[in-house]
Tab-separated table of C-alpha atoms in Angstrom:
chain	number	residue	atom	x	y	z
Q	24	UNK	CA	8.045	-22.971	8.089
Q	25	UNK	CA	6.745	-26.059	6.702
Q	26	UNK	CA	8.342	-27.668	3.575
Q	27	UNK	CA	5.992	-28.588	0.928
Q	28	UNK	CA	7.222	-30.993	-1.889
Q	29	UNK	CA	5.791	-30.489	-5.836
Q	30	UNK	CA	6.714	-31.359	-8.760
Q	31	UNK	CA	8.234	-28.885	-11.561
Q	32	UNK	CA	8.695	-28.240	-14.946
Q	33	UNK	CA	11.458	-26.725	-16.373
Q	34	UNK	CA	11.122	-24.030	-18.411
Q	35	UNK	CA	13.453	-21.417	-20.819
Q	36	UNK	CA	13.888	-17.758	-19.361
Q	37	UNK	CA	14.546	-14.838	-21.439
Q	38	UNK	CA	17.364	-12.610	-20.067
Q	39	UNK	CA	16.074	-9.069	-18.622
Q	40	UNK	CA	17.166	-7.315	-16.056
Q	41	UNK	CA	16.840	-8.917	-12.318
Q	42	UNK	CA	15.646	-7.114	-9.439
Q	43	UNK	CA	16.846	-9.744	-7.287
Q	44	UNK	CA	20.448	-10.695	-5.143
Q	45	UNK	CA	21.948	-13.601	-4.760
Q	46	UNK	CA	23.524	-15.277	-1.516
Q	47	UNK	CA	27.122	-16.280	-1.298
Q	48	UNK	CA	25.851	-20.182	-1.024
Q	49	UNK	CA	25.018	-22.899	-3.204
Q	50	UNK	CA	23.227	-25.841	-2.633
Q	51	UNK	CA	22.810	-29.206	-4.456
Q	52	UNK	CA	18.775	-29.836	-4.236
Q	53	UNK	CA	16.289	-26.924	-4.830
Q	54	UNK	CA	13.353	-27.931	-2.434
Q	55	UNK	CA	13.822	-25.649	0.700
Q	56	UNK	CA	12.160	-23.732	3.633
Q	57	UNK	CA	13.041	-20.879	5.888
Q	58	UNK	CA	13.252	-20.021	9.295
Q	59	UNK	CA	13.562	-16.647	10.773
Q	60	UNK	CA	14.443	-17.123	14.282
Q	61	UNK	CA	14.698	-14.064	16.298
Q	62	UNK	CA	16.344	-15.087	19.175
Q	63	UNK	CA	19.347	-14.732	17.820
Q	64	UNK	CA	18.802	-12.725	14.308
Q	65	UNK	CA	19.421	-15.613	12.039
Q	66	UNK	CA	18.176	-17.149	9.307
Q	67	UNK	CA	17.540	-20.480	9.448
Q	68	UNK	CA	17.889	-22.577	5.869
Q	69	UNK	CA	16.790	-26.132	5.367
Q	70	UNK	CA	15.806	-28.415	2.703
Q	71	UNK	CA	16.173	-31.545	0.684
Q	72	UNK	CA	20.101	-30.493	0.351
Q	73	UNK	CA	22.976	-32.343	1.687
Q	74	UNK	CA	25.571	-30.111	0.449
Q	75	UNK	CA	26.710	-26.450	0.750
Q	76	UNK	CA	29.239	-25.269	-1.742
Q	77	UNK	CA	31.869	-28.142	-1.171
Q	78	UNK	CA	30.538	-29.121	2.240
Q	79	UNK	CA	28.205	-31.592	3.778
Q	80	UNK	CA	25.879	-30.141	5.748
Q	81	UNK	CA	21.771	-29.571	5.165
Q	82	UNK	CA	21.436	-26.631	7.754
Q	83	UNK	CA	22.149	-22.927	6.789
Q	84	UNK	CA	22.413	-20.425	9.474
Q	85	UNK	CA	22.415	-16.666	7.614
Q	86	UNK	CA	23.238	-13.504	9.662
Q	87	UNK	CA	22.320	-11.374	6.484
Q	88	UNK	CA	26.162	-11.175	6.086
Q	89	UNK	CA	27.864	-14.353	6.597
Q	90	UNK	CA	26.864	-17.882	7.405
Q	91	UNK	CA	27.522	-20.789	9.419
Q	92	UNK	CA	26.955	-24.693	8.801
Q	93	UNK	CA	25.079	-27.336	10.235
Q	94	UNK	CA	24.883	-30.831	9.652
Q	95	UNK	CA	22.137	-32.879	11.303
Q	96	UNK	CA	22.454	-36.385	12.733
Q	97	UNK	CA	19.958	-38.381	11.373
Q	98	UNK	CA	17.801	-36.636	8.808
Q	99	UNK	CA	18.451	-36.236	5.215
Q	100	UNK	CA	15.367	-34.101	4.663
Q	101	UNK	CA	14.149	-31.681	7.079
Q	102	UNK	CA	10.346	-30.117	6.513
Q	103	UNK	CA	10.763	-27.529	9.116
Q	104	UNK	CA	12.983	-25.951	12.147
Q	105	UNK	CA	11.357	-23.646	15.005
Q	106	UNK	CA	12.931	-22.204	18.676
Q	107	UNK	CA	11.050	-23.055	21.509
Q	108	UNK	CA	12.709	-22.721	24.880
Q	109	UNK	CA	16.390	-22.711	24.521
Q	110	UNK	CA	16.094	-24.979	21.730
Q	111	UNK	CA	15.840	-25.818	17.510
Q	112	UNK	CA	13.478	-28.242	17.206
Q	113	UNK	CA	13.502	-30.359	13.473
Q	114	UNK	CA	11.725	-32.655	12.184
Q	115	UNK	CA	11.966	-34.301	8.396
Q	116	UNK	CA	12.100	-37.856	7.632
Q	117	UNK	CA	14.430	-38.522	10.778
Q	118	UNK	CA	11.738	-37.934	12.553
Q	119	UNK	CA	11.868	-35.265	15.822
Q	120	UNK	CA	15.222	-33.866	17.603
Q	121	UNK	CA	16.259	-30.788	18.933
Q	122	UNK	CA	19.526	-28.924	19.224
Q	123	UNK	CA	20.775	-26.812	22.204
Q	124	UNK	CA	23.774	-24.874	19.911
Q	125	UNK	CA	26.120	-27.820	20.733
Q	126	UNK	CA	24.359	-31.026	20.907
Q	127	UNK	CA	21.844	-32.787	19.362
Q	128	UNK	CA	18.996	-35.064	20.576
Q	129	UNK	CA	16.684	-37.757	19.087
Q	130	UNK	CA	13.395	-37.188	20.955
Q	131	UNK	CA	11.659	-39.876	18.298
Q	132	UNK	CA	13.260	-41.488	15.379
Q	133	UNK	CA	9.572	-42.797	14.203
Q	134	UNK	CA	7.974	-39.833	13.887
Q	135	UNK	CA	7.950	-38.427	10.497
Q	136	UNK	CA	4.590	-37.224	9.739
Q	137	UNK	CA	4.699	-33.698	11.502
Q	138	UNK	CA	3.684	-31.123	9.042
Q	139	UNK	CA	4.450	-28.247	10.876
Q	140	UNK	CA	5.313	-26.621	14.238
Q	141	UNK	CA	4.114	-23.664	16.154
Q	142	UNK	CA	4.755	-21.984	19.321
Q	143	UNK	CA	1.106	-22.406	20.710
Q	144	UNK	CA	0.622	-20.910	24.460
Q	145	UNK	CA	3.782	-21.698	25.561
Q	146	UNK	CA	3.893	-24.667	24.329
Q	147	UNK	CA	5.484	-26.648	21.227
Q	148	UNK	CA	2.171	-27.862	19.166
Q	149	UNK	CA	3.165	-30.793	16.437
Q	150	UNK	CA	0.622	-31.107	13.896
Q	151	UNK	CA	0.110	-33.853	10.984
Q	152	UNK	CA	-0.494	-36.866	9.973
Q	153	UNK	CA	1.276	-39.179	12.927
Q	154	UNK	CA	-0.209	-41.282	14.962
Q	155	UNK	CA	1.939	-41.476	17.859
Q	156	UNK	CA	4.516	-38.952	19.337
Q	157	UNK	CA	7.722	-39.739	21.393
Q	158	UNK	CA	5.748	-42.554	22.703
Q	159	UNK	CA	2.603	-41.364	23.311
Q	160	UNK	CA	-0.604	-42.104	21.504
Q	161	UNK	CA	-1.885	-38.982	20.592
Q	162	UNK	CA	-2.719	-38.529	16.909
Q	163	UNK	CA	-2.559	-35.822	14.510
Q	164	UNK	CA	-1.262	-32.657	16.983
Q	165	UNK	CA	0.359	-32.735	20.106
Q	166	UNK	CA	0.933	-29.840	22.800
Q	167	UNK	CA	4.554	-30.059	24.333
Q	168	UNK	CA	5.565	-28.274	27.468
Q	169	UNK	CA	9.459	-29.436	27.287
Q	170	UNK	CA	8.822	-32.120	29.627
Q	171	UNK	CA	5.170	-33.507	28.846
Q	172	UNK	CA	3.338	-34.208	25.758
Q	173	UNK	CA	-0.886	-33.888	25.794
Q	174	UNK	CA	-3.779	-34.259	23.297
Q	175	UNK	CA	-4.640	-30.887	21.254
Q	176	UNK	CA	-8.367	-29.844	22.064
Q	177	UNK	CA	-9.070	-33.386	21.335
Q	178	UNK	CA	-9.086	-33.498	17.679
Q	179	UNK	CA	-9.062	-37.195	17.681
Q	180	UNK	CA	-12.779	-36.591	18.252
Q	181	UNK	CA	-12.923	-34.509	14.915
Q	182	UNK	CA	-11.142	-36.743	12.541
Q	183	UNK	CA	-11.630	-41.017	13.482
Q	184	UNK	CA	-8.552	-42.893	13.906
Q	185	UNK	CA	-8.603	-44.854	10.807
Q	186	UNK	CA	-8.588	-41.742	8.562
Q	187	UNK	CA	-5.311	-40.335	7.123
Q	188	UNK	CA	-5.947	-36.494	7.080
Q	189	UNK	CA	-3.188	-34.196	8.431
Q	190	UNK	CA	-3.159	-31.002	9.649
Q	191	UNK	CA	-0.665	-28.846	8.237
Q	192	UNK	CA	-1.696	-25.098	9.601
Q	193	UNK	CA	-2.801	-23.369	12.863
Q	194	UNK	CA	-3.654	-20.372	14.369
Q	195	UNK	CA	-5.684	-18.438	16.775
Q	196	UNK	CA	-8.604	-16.037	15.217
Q	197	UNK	CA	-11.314	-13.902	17.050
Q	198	UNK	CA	-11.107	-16.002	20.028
Q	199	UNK	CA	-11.186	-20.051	18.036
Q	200	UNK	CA	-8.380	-22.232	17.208
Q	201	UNK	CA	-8.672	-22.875	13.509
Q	202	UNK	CA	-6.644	-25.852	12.495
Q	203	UNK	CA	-6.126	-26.258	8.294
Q	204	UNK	CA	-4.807	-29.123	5.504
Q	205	UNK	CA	-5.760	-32.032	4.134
Q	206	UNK	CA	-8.911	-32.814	6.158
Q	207	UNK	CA	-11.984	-34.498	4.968
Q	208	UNK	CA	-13.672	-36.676	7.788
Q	209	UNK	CA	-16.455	-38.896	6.975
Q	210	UNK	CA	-19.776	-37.647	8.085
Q	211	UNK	CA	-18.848	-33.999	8.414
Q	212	UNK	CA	-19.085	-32.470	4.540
Q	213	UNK	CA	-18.624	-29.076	5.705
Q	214	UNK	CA	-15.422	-29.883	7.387
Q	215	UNK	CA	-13.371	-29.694	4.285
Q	216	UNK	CA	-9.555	-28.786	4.471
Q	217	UNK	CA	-10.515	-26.315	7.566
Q	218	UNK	CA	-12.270	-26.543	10.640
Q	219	UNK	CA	-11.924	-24.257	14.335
Q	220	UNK	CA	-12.579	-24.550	17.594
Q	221	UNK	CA	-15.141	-22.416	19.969
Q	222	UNK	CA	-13.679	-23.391	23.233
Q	223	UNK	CA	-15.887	-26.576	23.438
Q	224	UNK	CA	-16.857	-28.124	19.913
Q	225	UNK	CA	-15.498	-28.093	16.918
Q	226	UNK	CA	-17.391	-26.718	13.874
Q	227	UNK	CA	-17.182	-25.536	9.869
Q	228	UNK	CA	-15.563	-22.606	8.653
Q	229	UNK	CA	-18.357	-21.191	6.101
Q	230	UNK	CA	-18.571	-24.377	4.358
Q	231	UNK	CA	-14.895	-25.691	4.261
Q	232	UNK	CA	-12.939	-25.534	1.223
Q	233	UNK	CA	-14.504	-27.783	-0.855
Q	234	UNK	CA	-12.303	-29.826	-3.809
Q	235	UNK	CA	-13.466	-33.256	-3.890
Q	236	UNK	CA	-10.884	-34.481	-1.641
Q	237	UNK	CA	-8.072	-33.054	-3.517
Q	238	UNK	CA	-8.059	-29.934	-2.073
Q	239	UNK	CA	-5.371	-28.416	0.654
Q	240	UNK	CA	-4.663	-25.578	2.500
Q	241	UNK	CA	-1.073	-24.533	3.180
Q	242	UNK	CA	-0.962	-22.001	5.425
Q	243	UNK	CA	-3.327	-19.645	7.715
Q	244	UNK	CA	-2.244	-16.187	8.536
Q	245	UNK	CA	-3.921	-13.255	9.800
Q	246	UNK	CA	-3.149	-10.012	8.499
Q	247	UNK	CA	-5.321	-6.070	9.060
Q	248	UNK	CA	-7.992	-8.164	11.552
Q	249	UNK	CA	-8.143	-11.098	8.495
Q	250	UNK	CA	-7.799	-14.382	8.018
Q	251	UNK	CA	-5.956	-15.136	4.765
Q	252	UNK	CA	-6.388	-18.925	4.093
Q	253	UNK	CA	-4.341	-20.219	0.890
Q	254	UNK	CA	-3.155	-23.745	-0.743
Q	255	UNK	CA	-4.621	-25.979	-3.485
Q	256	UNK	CA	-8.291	-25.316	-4.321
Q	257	UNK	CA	-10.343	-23.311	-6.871
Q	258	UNK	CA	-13.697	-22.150	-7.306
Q	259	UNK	CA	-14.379	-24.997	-10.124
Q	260	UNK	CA	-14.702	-27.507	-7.385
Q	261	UNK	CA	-16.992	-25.847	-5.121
Q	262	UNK	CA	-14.024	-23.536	-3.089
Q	263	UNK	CA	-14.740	-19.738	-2.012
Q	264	UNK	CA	-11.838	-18.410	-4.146
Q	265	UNK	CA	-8.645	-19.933	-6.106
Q	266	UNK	CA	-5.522	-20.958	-4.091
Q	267	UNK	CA	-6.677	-17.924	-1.530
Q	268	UNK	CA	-9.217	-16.647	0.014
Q	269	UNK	CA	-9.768	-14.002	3.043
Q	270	UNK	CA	-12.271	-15.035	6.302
Q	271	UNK	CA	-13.544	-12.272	8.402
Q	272	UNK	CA	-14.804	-14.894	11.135
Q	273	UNK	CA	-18.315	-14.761	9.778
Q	274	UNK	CA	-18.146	-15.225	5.975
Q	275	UNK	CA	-15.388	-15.675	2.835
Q	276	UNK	CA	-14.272	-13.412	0.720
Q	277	UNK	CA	-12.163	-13.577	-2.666
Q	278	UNK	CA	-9.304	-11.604	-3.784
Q	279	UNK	CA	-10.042	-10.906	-7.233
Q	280	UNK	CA	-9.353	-13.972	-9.395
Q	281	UNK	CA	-6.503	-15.197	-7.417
Q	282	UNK	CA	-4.351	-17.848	-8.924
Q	283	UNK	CA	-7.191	-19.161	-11.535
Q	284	UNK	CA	-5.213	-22.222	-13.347
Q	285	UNK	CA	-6.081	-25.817	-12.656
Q	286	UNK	CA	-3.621	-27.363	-10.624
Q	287	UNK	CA	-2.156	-24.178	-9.237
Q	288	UNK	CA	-1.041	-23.879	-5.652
Q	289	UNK	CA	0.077	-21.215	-3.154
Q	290	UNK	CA	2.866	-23.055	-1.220
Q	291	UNK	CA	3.735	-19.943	0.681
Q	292	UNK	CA	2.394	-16.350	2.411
Q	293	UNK	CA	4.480	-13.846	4.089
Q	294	UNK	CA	3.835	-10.137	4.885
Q	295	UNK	CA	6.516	-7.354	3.386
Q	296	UNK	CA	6.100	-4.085	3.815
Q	297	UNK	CA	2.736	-3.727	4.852
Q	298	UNK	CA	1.828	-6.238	2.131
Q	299	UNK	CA	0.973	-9.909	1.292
Q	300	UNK	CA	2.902	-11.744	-0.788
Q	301	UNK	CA	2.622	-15.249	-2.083
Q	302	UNK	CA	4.816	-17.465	-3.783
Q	303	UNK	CA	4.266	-21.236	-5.304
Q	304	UNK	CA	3.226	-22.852	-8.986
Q	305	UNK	CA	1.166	-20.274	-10.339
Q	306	UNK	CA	1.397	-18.254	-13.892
Q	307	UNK	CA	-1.010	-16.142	-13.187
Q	308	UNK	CA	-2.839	-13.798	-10.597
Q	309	UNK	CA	-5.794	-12.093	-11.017
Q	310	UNK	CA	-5.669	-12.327	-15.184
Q	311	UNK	CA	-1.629	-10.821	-15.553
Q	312	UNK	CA	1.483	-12.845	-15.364
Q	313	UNK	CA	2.418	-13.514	-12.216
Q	314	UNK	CA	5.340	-16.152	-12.709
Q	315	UNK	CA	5.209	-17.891	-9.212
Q	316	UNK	CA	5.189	-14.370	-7.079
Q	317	UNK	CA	2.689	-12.006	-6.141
Q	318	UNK	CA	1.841	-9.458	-3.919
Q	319	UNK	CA	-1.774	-8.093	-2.447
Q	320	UNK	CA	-2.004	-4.723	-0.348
Q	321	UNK	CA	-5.093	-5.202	0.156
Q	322	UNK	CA	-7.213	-4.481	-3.140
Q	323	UNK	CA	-4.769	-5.505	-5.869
Q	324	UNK	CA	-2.746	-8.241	-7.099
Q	325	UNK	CA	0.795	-6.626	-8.669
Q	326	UNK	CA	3.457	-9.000	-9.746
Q	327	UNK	CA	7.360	-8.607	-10.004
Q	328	UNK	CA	7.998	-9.645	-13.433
Q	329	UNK	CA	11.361	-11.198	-13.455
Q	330	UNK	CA	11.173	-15.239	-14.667
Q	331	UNK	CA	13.415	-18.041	-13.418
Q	332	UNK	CA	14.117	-21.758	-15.158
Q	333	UNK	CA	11.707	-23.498	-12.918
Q	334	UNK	CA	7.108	-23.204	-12.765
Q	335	UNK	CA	7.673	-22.792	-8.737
Q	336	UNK	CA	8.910	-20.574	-5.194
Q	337	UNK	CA	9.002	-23.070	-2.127
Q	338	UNK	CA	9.005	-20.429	0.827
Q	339	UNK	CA	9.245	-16.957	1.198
Q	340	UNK	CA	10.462	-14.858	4.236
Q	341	UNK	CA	10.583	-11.558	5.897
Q	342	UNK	CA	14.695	-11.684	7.549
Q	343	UNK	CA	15.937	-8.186	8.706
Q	344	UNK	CA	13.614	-6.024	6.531
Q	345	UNK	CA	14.644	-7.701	3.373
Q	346	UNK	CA	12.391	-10.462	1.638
Q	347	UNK	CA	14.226	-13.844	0.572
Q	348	UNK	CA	12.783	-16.760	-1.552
Q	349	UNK	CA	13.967	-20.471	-2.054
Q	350	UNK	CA	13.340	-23.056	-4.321
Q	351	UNK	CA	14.256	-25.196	-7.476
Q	352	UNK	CA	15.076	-22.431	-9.457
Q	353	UNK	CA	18.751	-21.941	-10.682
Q	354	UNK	CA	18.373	-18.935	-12.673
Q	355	UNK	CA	16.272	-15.860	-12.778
Q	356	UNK	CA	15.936	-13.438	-16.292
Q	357	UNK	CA	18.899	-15.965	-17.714
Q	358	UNK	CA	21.397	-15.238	-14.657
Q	359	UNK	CA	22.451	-18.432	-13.572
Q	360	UNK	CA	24.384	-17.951	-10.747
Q	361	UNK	CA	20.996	-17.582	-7.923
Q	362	UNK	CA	21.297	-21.360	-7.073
Q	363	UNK	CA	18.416	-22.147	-5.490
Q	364	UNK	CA	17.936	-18.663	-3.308
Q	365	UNK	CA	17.368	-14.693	-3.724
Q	366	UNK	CA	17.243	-11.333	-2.186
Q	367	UNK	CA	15.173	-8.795	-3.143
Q	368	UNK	CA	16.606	-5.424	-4.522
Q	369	UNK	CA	13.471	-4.490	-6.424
Q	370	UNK	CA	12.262	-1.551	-3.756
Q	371	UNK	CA	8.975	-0.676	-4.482
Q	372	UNK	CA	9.299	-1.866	-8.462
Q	373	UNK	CA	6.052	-3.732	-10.050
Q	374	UNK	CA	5.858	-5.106	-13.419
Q	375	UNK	CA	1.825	-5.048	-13.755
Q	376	UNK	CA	-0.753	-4.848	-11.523
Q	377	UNK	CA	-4.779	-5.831	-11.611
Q	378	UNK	CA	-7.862	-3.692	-11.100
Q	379	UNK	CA	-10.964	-5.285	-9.497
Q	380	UNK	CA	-13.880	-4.184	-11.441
Q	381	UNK	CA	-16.291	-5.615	-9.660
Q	382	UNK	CA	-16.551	-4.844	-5.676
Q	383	UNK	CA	-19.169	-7.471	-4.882
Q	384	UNK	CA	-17.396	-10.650	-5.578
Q	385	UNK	CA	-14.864	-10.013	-2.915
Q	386	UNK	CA	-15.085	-6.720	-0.997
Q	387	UNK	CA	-16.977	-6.728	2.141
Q	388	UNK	CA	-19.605	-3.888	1.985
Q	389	UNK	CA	-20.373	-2.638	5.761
Q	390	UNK	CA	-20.151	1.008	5.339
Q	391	UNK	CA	-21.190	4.049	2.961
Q	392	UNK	CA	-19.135	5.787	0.628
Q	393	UNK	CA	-19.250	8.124	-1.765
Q	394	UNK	CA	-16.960	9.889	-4.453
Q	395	UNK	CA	-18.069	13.430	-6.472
Q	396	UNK	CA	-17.877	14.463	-8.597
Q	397	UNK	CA	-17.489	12.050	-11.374
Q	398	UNK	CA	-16.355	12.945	-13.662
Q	399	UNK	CA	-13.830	15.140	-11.980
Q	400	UNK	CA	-11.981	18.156	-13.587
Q	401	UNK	CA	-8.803	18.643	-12.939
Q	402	UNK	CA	-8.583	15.840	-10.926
Q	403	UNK	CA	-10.479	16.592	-8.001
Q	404	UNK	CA	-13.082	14.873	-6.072
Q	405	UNK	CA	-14.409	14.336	-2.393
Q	406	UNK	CA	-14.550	11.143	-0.806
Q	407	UNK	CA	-17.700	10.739	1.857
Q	408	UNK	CA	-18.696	7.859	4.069
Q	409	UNK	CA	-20.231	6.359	7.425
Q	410	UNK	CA	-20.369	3.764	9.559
Q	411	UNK	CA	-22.738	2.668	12.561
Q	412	UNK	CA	-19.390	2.100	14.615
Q	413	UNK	CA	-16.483	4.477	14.858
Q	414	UNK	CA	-13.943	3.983	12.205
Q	415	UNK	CA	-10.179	3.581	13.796
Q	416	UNK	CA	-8.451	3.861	10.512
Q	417	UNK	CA	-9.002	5.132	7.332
Q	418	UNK	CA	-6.935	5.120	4.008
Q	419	UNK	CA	-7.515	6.054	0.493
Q	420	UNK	CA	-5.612	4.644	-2.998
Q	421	UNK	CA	-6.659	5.964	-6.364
Q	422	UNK	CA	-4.810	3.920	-9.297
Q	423	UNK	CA	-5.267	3.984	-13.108
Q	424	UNK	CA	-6.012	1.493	-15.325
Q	425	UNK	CA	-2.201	-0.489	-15.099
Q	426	UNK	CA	-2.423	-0.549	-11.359
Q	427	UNK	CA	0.076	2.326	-10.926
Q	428	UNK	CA	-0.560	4.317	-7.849
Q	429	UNK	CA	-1.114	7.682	-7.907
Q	430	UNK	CA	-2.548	9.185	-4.748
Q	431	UNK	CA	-2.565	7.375	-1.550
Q	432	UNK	CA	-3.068	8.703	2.285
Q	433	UNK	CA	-3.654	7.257	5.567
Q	434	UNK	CA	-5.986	8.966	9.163
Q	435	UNK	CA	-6.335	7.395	12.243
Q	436	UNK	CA	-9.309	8.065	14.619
Q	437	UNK	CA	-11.665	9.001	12.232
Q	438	UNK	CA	-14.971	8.444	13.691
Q	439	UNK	CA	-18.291	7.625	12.471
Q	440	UNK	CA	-17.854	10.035	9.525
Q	441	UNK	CA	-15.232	11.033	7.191
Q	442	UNK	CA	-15.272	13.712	4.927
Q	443	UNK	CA	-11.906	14.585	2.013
Q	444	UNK	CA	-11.175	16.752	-0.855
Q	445	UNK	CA	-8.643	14.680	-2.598
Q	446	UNK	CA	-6.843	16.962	-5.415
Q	447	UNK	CA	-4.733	14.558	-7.709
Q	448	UNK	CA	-3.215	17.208	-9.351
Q	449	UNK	CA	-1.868	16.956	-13.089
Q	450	UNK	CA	-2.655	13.119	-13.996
Q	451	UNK	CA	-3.787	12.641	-17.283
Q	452	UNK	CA	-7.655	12.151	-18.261
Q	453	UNK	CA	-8.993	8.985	-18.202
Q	454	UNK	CA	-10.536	6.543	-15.787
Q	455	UNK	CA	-9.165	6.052	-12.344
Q	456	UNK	CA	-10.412	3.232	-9.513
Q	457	UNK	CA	-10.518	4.996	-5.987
Q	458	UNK	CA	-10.175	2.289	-3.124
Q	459	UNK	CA	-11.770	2.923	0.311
Q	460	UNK	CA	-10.499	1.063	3.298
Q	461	UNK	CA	-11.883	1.419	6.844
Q	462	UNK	CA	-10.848	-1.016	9.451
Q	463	UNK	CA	-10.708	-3.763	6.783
Q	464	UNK	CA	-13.600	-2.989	5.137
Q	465	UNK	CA	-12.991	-1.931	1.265
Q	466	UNK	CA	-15.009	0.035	-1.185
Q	467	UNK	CA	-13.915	0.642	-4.991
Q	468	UNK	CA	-15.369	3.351	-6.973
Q	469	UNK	CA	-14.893	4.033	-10.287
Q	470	UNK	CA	-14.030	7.866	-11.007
Q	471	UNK	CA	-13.807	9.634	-14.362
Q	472	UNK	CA	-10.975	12.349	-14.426
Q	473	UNK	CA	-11.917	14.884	-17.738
């Protein structure tokens, strides 16, 4: 994953019980980035470090168990490491090189602008800010096939040559190539920070994400048949949302508030347990205290609740069914001993969670639904609704007013129509949000249990 450099304040924690691990490793710096490379079930650690408990070496691999050590040639800092072919390929401010699990190789000392790299198509695809490549005079993203290097859907054409915008994100989506960053060309307003691809021209994604020039996206992922698009950028400055925002390939989409302080940032996305979690400089989330991790599943923000000594979470990662995060931090709830890295233990613990009470600010309305009665007695209700295309799958959460989940199920197949009796048995009176989800379509009602 791509390493993104802030800067932090420190702040004081209050002790409270941690529902994270530690690792059995200790760094000297705190800016660092994961990868999880399958090939051969190891974790992948890398950073601004140069030293691992008493040794020199900037290049943790993890097992989940034990580790081994690496210590790279040339570069001091290394923004990211990805397999492609029978190889690691790095890059950091060494510029590019690959390792074969014996040897290393230089493949261009010059190159230091990459801001990340994908496996695109069988293919290695560079992206960033260079200008040249191993050689080769192709700007901005690259295509590598382990022996030649060629031009990436000709984005030269998209931003000029004497502009410094980098591309820091790709992926594929409904058929386009959307590439995302720091990207404001002159003459094309609407490609701000985003832009994709159609197979021959390149064109605006709903506007861009508009911030005056200081806006960036981080990362791109798609998630339940959506694009989840996140960085630096609020609605103040003209933006769809606030450090995230959803795309279903036709229009955007906010998750609740999102991350609504000035200056906040969503370095990182990774999906857990059939939910999204972010991590970066960020207090808040959706109005409740968030400190620097959050997760979405979909209709809710929830955080975690546990505090460490620094405002931010570099990367987070999905390794062996168990989620990790790096970063400054050196303590978390007044434990000092995390250095830099965490597991964690929490299970399926929040600390608080948000309810959306408004559906038309962010939910995508595309089908019918219906909840009576309401008010309920006793807790029971039936849940109606239709859609002009068959509906593949179907779930239903009902929450209170904390967030706390207390009914939840899950068809497949459903069809055009869908018909429930949901009983929620003995919860106590009050109000209750029902959320409706069909193929990534959401509907919140509000239900009154008496």
């Amino acid at each position: 994953m791509p390493l993104l450099f802030v800067a932090f304040i420190h702040l004081v924690s209050v002790a409270q019980v941690s529902h994270w691990a530690t690792l059995p490793f200790y760094v000297n710096r705190g800016q660092v980035g994961f990868y999880n490379d399958t090939a051969t079930k190891s974790l992948y650690i890398y950073g601004s470090f140069n030293k691992v408990d008493s040794s020199t070496a900037n290049i943790i691999k993890w097992d989940g168990v034990s580790y081994t050590l690496l210590k790279h040639p040339r570069n001091t800092i290394i923004g990211q490491i990805l397999r492609y072919n029978n190889y690691l390929y790095v890059d950091g401010d060494g510029g590019l090189s690959r390792y074969d699990g014996t040897n290393w190789e230089i493949m261009d000392s010059f190159c230091t602008g990459i801001g990340g790299m994908y496996v695109w198509h069988n293919k290695l695809l560079c992206a960033g800010n260079f200008r040249t490549i191993c050689g080769h005079a192709i700007p901005r993203a690259a295509q590598f096939d382990g022996t030649n290097w060629t031009d990436f859907y000709n984005v030269d054409t998209l931003l000029n040559a004497t502009e410094i915008w980098s591309i820091g994100s790709v992926v594929d989506y409904k058929g386009e190539t959307y590439i995302a960053g720091n990207l404001n060309p002159q003459g094309k307003p609407l490609i701000s920070e985003i832009a994709r691809f159609d197979g021959q021209h390149w064109k605006d994604v709903g506007g861009g994400i508009q911030g005056n020039g200081l806006a960036a996206v981080g990362q791109m992922l798609v998630w339940k048949e959506q694009l989840y698009v996140s960085g630096m950028f609020n609605v103040q400055d003209g933006s769809p949302g606030n450090c995230i925002v959803r795309w279903d390939g036709q229009k955007w989409h906010r998750l609740g508030e999102g991350m609504p302080e000035v200056n906040a940032a969503i370095l990182r996305m990774a999906i857990f347990r059939d939910k999204l979690y972010a991590v970066g400089n960020f207090n808040y989330v959706d109005k409740i205290k968030a400190n620097y991790i959050a997760s979405w599943d979909g209709f809710k923000w929830c955080s975690l609740g546990d505090t460490s000594d620094y405002d931010s979470i570099d990367d987070i990662v999905d390794f062996k069914d168990s989620l990790y995060i790096g970063g400054p931090f050196w303590s978390i709830n007044g434990d000092s001993s995390y250095h830099h890295f965490a597991k964690w233990t929490g299970g399926d613990y929040v600390k608080e969670c948000s309810v959306p009470t408004s559906v038309t600010e962010h939910i995508s309305l595309q089908f019918n639904a219906e909840i009576a009665p309401s008010p309920s007695l006793n807790g029971k209700f039936n849940v109606d609704f239709n859609n002009q295309q068959r509906i593949i799958a179907a779930q239903i959460i009902v929450c209170n007013t904390t967030g706390q989940i207390v009914y939840q199920m899950q068809n497949s197949h459903v069809g055009n129509n869908f018909s429930k009796e949901i009983n929620l048995g003995a919860v106590v009176p009050g109000v209750y949000f029902v959320a409706i989800i069909a193929d990534g379509d959401r509907v919140l009602k509000r239900l009154v249990v008496e």
